[in-house]
Short mmCIF file of C-alpha atoms and ligand atoms in Angstrom, two decimals:
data_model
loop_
_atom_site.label_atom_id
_atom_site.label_comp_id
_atom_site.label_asym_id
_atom_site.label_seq_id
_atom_site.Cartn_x
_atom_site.Cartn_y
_atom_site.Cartn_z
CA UNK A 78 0.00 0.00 0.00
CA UNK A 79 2.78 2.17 1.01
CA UNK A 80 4.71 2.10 -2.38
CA UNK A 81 0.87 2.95 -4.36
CA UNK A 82 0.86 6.08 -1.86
CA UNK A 83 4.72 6.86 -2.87
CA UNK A 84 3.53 6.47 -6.20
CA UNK A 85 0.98 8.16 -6.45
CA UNK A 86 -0.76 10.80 -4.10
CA UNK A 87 2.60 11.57 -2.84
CA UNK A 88 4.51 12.17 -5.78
CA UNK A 89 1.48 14.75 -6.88
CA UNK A 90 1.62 16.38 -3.26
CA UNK A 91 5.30 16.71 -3.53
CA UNK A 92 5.08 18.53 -6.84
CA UNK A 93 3.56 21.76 -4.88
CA UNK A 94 4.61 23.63 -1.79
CA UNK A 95 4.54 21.30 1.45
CA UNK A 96 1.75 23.48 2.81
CA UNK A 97 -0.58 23.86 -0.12
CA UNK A 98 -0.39 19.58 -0.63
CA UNK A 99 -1.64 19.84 3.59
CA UNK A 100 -4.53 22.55 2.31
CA UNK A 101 -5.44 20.38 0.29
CA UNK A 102 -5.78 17.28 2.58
CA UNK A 103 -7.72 19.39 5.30
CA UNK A 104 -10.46 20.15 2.40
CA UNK A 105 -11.42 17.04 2.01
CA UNK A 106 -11.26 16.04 5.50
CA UNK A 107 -14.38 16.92 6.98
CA UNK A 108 -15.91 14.10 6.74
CA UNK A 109 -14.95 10.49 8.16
CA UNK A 110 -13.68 7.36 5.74
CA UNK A 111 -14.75 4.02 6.01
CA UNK A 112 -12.12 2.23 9.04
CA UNK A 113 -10.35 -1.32 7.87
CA UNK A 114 -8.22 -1.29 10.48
CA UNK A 115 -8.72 -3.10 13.39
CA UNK A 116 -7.35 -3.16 16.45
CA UNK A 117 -6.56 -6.63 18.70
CA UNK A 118 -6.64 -6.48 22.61
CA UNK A 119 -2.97 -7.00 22.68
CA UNK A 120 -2.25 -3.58 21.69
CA UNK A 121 -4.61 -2.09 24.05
CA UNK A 122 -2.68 0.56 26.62
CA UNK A 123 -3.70 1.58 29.95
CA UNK A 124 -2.96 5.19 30.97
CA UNK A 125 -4.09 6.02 34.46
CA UNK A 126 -7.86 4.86 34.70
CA UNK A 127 -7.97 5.48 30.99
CA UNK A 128 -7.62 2.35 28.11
CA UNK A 129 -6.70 3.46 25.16
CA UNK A 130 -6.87 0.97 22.01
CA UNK A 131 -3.93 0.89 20.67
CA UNK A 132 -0.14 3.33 21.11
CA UNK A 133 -0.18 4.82 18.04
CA UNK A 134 -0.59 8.58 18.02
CA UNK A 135 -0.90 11.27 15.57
CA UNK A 136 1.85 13.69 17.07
CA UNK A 137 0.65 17.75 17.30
CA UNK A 138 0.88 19.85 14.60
CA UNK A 139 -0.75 18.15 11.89
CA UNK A 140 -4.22 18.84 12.81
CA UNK A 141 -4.11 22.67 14.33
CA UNK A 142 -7.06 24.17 13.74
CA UNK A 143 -9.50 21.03 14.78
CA UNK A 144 -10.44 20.73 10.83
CA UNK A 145 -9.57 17.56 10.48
CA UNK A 146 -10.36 15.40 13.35
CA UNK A 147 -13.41 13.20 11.37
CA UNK A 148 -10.99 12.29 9.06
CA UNK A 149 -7.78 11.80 11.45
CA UNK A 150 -10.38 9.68 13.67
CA UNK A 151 -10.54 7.32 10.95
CA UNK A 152 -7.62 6.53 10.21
CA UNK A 153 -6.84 4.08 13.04
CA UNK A 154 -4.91 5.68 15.35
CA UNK A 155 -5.17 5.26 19.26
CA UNK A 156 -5.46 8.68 19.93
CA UNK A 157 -4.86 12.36 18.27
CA UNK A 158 -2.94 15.37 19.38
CA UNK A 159 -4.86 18.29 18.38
CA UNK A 160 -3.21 21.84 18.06
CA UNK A 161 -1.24 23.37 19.34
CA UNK A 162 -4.11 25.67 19.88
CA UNK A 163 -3.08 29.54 20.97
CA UNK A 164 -5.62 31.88 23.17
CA UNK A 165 -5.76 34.42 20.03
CA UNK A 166 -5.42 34.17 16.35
CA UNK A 167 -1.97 34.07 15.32
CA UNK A 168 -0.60 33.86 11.32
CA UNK A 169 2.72 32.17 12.45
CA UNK A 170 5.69 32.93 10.08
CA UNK A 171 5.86 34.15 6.91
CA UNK A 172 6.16 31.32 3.98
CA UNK A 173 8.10 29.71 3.23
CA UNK A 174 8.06 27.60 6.71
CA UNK A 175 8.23 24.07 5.42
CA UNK A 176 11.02 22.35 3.52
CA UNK A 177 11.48 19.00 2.58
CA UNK A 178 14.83 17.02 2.77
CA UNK A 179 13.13 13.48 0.18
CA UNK A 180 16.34 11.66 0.53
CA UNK A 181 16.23 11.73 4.34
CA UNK A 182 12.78 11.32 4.88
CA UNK A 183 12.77 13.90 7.41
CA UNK A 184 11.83 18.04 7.21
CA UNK A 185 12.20 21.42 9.07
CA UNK A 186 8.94 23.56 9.54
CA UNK A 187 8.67 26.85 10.92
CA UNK A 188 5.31 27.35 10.98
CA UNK A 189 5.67 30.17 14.33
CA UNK A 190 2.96 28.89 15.96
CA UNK A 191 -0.39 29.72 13.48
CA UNK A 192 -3.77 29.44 15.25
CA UNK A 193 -6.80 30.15 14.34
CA UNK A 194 -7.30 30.80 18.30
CA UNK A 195 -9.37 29.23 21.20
CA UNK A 196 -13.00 30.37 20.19
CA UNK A 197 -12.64 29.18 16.56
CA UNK A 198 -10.98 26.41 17.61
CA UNK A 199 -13.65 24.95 19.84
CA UNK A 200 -16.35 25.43 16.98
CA UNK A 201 -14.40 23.55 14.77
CA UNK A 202 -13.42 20.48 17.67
CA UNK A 203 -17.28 20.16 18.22
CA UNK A 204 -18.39 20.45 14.65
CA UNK A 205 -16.06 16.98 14.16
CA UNK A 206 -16.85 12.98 14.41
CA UNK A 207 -15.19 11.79 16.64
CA UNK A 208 -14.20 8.21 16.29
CA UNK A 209 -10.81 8.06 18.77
CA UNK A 210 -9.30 9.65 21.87
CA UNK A 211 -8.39 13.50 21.11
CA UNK A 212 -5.79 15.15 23.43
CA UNK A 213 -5.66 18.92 22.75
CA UNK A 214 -1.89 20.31 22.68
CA UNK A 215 -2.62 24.00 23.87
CA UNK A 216 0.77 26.71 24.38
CA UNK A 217 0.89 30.13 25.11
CA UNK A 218 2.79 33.36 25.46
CA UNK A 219 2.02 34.01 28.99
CA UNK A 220 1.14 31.72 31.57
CA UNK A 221 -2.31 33.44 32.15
CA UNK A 222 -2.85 32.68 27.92
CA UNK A 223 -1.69 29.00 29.24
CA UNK A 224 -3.94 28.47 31.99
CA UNK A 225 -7.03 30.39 29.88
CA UNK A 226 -6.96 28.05 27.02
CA UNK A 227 -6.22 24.88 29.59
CA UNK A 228 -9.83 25.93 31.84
CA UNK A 229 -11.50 26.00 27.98
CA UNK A 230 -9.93 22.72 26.29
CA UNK A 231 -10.32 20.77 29.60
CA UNK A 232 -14.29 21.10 28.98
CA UNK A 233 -13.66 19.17 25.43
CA UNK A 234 -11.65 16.06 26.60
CA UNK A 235 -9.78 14.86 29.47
CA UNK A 236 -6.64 14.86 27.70
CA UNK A 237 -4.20 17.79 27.61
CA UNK A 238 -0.45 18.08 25.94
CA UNK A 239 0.94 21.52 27.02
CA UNK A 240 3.16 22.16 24.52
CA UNK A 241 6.64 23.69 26.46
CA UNK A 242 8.85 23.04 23.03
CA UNK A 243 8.40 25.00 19.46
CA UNK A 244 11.33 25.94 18.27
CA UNK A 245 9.86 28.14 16.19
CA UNK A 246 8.24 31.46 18.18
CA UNK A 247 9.90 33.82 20.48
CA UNK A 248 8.11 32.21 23.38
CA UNK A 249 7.61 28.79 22.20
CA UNK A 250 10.13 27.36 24.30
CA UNK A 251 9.89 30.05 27.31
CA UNK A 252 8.06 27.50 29.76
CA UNK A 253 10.50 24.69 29.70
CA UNK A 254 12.91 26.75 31.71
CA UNK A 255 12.42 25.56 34.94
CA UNK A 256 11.28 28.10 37.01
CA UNK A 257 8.58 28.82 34.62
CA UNK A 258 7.64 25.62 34.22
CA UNK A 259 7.36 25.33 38.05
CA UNK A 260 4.84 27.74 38.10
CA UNK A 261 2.78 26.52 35.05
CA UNK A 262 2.72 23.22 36.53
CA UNK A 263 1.79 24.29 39.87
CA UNK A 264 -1.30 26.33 38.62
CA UNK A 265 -2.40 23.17 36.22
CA UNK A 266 -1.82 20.70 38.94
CA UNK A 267 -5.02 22.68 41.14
CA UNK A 268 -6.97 22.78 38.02
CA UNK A 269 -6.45 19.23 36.62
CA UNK A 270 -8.94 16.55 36.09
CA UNK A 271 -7.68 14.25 33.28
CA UNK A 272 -4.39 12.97 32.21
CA UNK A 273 -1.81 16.15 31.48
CA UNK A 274 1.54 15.25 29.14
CA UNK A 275 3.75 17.79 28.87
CA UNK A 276 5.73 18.09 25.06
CA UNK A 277 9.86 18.89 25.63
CA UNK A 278 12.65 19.35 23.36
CA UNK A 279 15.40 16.55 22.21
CA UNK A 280 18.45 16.36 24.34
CA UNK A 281 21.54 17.38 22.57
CA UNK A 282 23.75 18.52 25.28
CA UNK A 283 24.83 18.58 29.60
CA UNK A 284 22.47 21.56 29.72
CA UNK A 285 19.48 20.53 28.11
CA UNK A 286 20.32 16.97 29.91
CA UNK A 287 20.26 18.79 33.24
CA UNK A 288 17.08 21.24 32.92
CA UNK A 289 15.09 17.76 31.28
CA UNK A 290 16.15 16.16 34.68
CA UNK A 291 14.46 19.30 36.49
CA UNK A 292 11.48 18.94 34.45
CA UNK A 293 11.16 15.64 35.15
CA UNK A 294 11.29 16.26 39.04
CA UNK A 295 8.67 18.82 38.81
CA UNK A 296 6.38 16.72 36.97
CA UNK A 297 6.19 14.11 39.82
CA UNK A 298 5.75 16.67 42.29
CA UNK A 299 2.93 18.64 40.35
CA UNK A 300 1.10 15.35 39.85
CA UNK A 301 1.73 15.70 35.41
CA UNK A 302 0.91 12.05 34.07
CA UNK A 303 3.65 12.03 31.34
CA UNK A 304 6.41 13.40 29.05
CA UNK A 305 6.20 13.08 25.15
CA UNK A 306 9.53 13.53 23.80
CA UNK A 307 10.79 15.03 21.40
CA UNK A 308 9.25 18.08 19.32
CA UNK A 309 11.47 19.46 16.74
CA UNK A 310 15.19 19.84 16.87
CA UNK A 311 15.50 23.44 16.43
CA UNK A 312 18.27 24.06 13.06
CA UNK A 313 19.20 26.55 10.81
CA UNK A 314 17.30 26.48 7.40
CA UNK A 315 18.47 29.13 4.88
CA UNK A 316 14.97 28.19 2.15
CA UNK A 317 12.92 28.87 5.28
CA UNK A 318 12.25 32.71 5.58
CA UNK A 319 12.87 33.27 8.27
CA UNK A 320 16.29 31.02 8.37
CA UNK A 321 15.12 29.02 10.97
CA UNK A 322 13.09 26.18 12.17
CA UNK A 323 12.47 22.50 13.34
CA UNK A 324 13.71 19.21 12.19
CA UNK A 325 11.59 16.32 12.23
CA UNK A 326 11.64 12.80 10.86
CA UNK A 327 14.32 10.18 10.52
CA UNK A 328 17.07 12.37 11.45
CA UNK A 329 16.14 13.03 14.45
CA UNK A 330 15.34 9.13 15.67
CA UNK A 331 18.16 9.29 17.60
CA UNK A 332 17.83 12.16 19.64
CA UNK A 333 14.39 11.06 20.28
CA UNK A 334 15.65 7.80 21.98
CA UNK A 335 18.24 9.10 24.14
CA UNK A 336 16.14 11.82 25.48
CA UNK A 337 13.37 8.91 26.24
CA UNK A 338 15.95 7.01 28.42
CA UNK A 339 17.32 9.72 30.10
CA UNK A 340 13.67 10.92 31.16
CA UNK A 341 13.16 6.74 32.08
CA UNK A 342 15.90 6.78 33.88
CA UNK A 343 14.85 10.11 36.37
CA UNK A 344 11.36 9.32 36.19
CA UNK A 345 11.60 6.37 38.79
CA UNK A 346 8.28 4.63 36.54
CA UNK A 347 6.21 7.71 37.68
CA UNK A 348 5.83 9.20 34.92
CA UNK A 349 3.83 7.76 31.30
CA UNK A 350 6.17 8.55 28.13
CA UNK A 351 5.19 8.88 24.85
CA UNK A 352 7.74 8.50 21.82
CA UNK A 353 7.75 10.90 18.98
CA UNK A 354 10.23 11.62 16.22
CA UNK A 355 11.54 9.48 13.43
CA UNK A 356 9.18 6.49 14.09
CA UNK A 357 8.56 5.25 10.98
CA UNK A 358 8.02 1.23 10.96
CA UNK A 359 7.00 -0.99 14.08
CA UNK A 360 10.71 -1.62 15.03
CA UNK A 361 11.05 1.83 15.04
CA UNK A 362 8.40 2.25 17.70
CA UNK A 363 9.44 -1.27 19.42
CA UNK A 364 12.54 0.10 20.07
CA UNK A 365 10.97 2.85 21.66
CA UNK A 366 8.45 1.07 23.67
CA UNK A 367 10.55 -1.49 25.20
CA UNK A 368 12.92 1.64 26.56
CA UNK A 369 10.03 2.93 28.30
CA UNK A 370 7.33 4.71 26.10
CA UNK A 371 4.10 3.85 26.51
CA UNK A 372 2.69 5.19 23.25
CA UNK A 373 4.35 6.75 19.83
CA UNK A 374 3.59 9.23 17.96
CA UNK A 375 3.81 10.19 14.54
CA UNK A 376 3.89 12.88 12.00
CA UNK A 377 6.66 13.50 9.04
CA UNK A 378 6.13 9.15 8.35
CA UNK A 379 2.59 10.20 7.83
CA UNK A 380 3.54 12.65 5.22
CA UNK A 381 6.08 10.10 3.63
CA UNK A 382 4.36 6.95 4.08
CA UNK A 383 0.78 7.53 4.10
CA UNK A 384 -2.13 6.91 5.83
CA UNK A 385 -1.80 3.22 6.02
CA UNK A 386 1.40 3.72 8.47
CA UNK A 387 -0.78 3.19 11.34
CA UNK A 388 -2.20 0.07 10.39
CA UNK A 389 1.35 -1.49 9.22
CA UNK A 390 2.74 -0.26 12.74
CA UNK A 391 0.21 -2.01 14.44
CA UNK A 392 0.26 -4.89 12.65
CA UNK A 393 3.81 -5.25 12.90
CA UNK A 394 3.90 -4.51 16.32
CA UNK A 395 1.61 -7.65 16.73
CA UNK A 396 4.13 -9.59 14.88
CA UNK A 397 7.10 -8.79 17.06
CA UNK A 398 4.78 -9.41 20.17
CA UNK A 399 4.63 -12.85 18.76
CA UNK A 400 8.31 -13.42 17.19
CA UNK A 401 9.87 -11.91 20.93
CA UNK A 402 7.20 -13.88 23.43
CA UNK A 403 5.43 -11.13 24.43
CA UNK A 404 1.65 -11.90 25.50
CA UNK A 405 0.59 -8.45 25.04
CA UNK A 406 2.05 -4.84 24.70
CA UNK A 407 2.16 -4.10 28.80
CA UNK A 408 4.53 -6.44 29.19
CA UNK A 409 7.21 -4.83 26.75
CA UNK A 410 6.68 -1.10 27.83
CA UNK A 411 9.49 -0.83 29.47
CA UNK A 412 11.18 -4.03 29.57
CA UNK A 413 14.45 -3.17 28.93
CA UNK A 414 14.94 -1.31 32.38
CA UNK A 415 12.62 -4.05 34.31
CA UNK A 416 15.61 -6.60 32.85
CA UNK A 417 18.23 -4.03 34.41
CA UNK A 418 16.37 -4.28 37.36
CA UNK A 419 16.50 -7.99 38.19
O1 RRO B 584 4.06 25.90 14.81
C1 RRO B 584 5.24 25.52 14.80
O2 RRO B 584 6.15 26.14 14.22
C2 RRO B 584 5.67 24.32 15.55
C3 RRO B 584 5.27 24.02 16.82
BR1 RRO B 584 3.97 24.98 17.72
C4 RRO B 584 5.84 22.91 17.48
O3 RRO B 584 5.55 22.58 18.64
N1 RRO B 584 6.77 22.20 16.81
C5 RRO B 584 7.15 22.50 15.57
O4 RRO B 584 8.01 21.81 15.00
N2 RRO B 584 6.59 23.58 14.92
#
């Protein structure tokens, strides 16, 4: 299936500009598709008193606005990340923000953060079918635009991603420093209901190492459920206009893995963690799982492989449950540091 996608809608998409071949997509997706893809029991996942069918995500960003959630919901995926959504409308940077690198199977965007804003936002989420779990990624400029948008979304679902990581705004990345993130988390933590992830940057040196550790120590003591690492790397990206942005994709697998163990490793299995960047098969997201992520998520393989990448993760997933004695996917999450252990 993969190769008739590569074939065919892709290599039209990849004829125009990255972001017209996604306006595109969200015209046509208002509306639901028929589902073929099942899921089995075994890939179920359990997230506080939550089950969720299977640990394939669709990571934020792909899905902003809440346009296309009928059509995202049918595409087989345990859950959606929705957003990130802002408090007001925002344009984001000027184009062109998205360029390709084909060979690597990986891109840099600097989209800067466009939103159509809360109140549009919400129209659009509850004009949608809904066939899946929906966590809304929300971000902010200030922490009262944080906490505004969090007391709205947490009336739509019981799943939040705050969203501490673009690369690509002034702000974007102004509430993973710790003491900001301190006081975020503390506010959220008196307001919370559901399950709260919060969205950090890859690891790519002692500093980032060290403020990741702090993170991590704060969520445990503010009561945040889990980590999804990693958004975009930020880069340098002289076809982007504004010469900067975020990789994603295959180049960026390993950066996604080492920041994964290092948050395993401080989180002392308190924590849920939920893989993202440069999964693009089921041993991809294996390896991730059995390091300590609970779910994956993807975006840029979605773009290069198609739709049907959720279904062949899954399925493949299943068959390395099978080939590695594994009764069902609890029992790998993790397994690498539970063998450590004994
Ligand atoms: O909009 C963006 O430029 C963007 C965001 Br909010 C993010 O979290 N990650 C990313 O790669 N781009």
């Amino acid at each position: 299936m993969n190769k008739i996608y590569e074939k065919t809608i892709r290599a039209l998409f990849f004829k125009f500009d990255p972001e017209k071949g996604h306006e595109i997509v969200k015209k046509f997706a208002r509306f639901p598709i028929p589902t073929f893809c099942r899921d089995t029991t075994e890939l179920n996942v359990r997230i506080k008193n939550y089950k969720f069918r299977n640990p394939v995500g669709l990571a934020a960003g792909f899905d902003k606005d809440a346009k296309m959630i009928s059509l995202l919901s049918s595409l087989g995926f345990g859950y959606l990340v929705i957003g990130s959504v802002l408090k007001q409308e925002s344009m984001g940077n000027p184009k062109p923000r998205i360029v390709r690198y084909e060979n690597e199977q990986s891109m840099v965007n600097s989209m800067g953060l466009p939103s159509v804003g809360i109140d549009k936002f919400v129209k659009n989420y509850l004009d949608s079918i809904i066939r899946t779990d929906i966590f809304i990624s929300i971000a902010g400029n200030t922490l009262k635009e944080f906490i505004d948008v969090y007391k709205i979304v947490k009336k739509l679902t019981p799943f939040i991603e705050l969203n501490l990581s673009c690369p690509n705004t002034e702000n974007g990345r102004l509430f993973q420093d710790a003491d900001n993130f301190e006081t975020l988390a503390e506010y959220v933590s008196k307001l919370k209901d559901g399950i709260i992830f919060v969205k950090v940057s890859p690891v790519i040196n002692r500093k980032d190492a060290e403020n990741l550790i702090t993170i991590v120590e704060l969520c445990k003591k503010f009561n945040i459920d889990g980590i999804t690492a990693v958004n975009a790397l930020p880069v340098k990206e002289k076809s982007i206009s504004v010469g900067y942005g975020g990789l994603s994709g295959k180049k960026i697998f390993n950066f996604m893995l080492n920041t994964i163990n290092l948050i395993k490793e401080y989180s002392n299995d308190k924590l849920i963690l939920n893989a993202c960047g440069g999964i693009f098969n089921s041993e991809d997201a294996f390896k991730a799982l059995i390091l300590g992520a609970s779910t994956v998520q993807v975006y840029t393989s979605l773009i290069y492989k198609g739709p049907c990448i959720t279904c062949e993760i899954k399925k493949g997933i299943n068959v390395l449950l099978k080939k590695n004695g594994f009764k069902n996917l609890e029992e790998v999450i993790g397994y690498k540091s539970k063998l450590s252990n004994k």
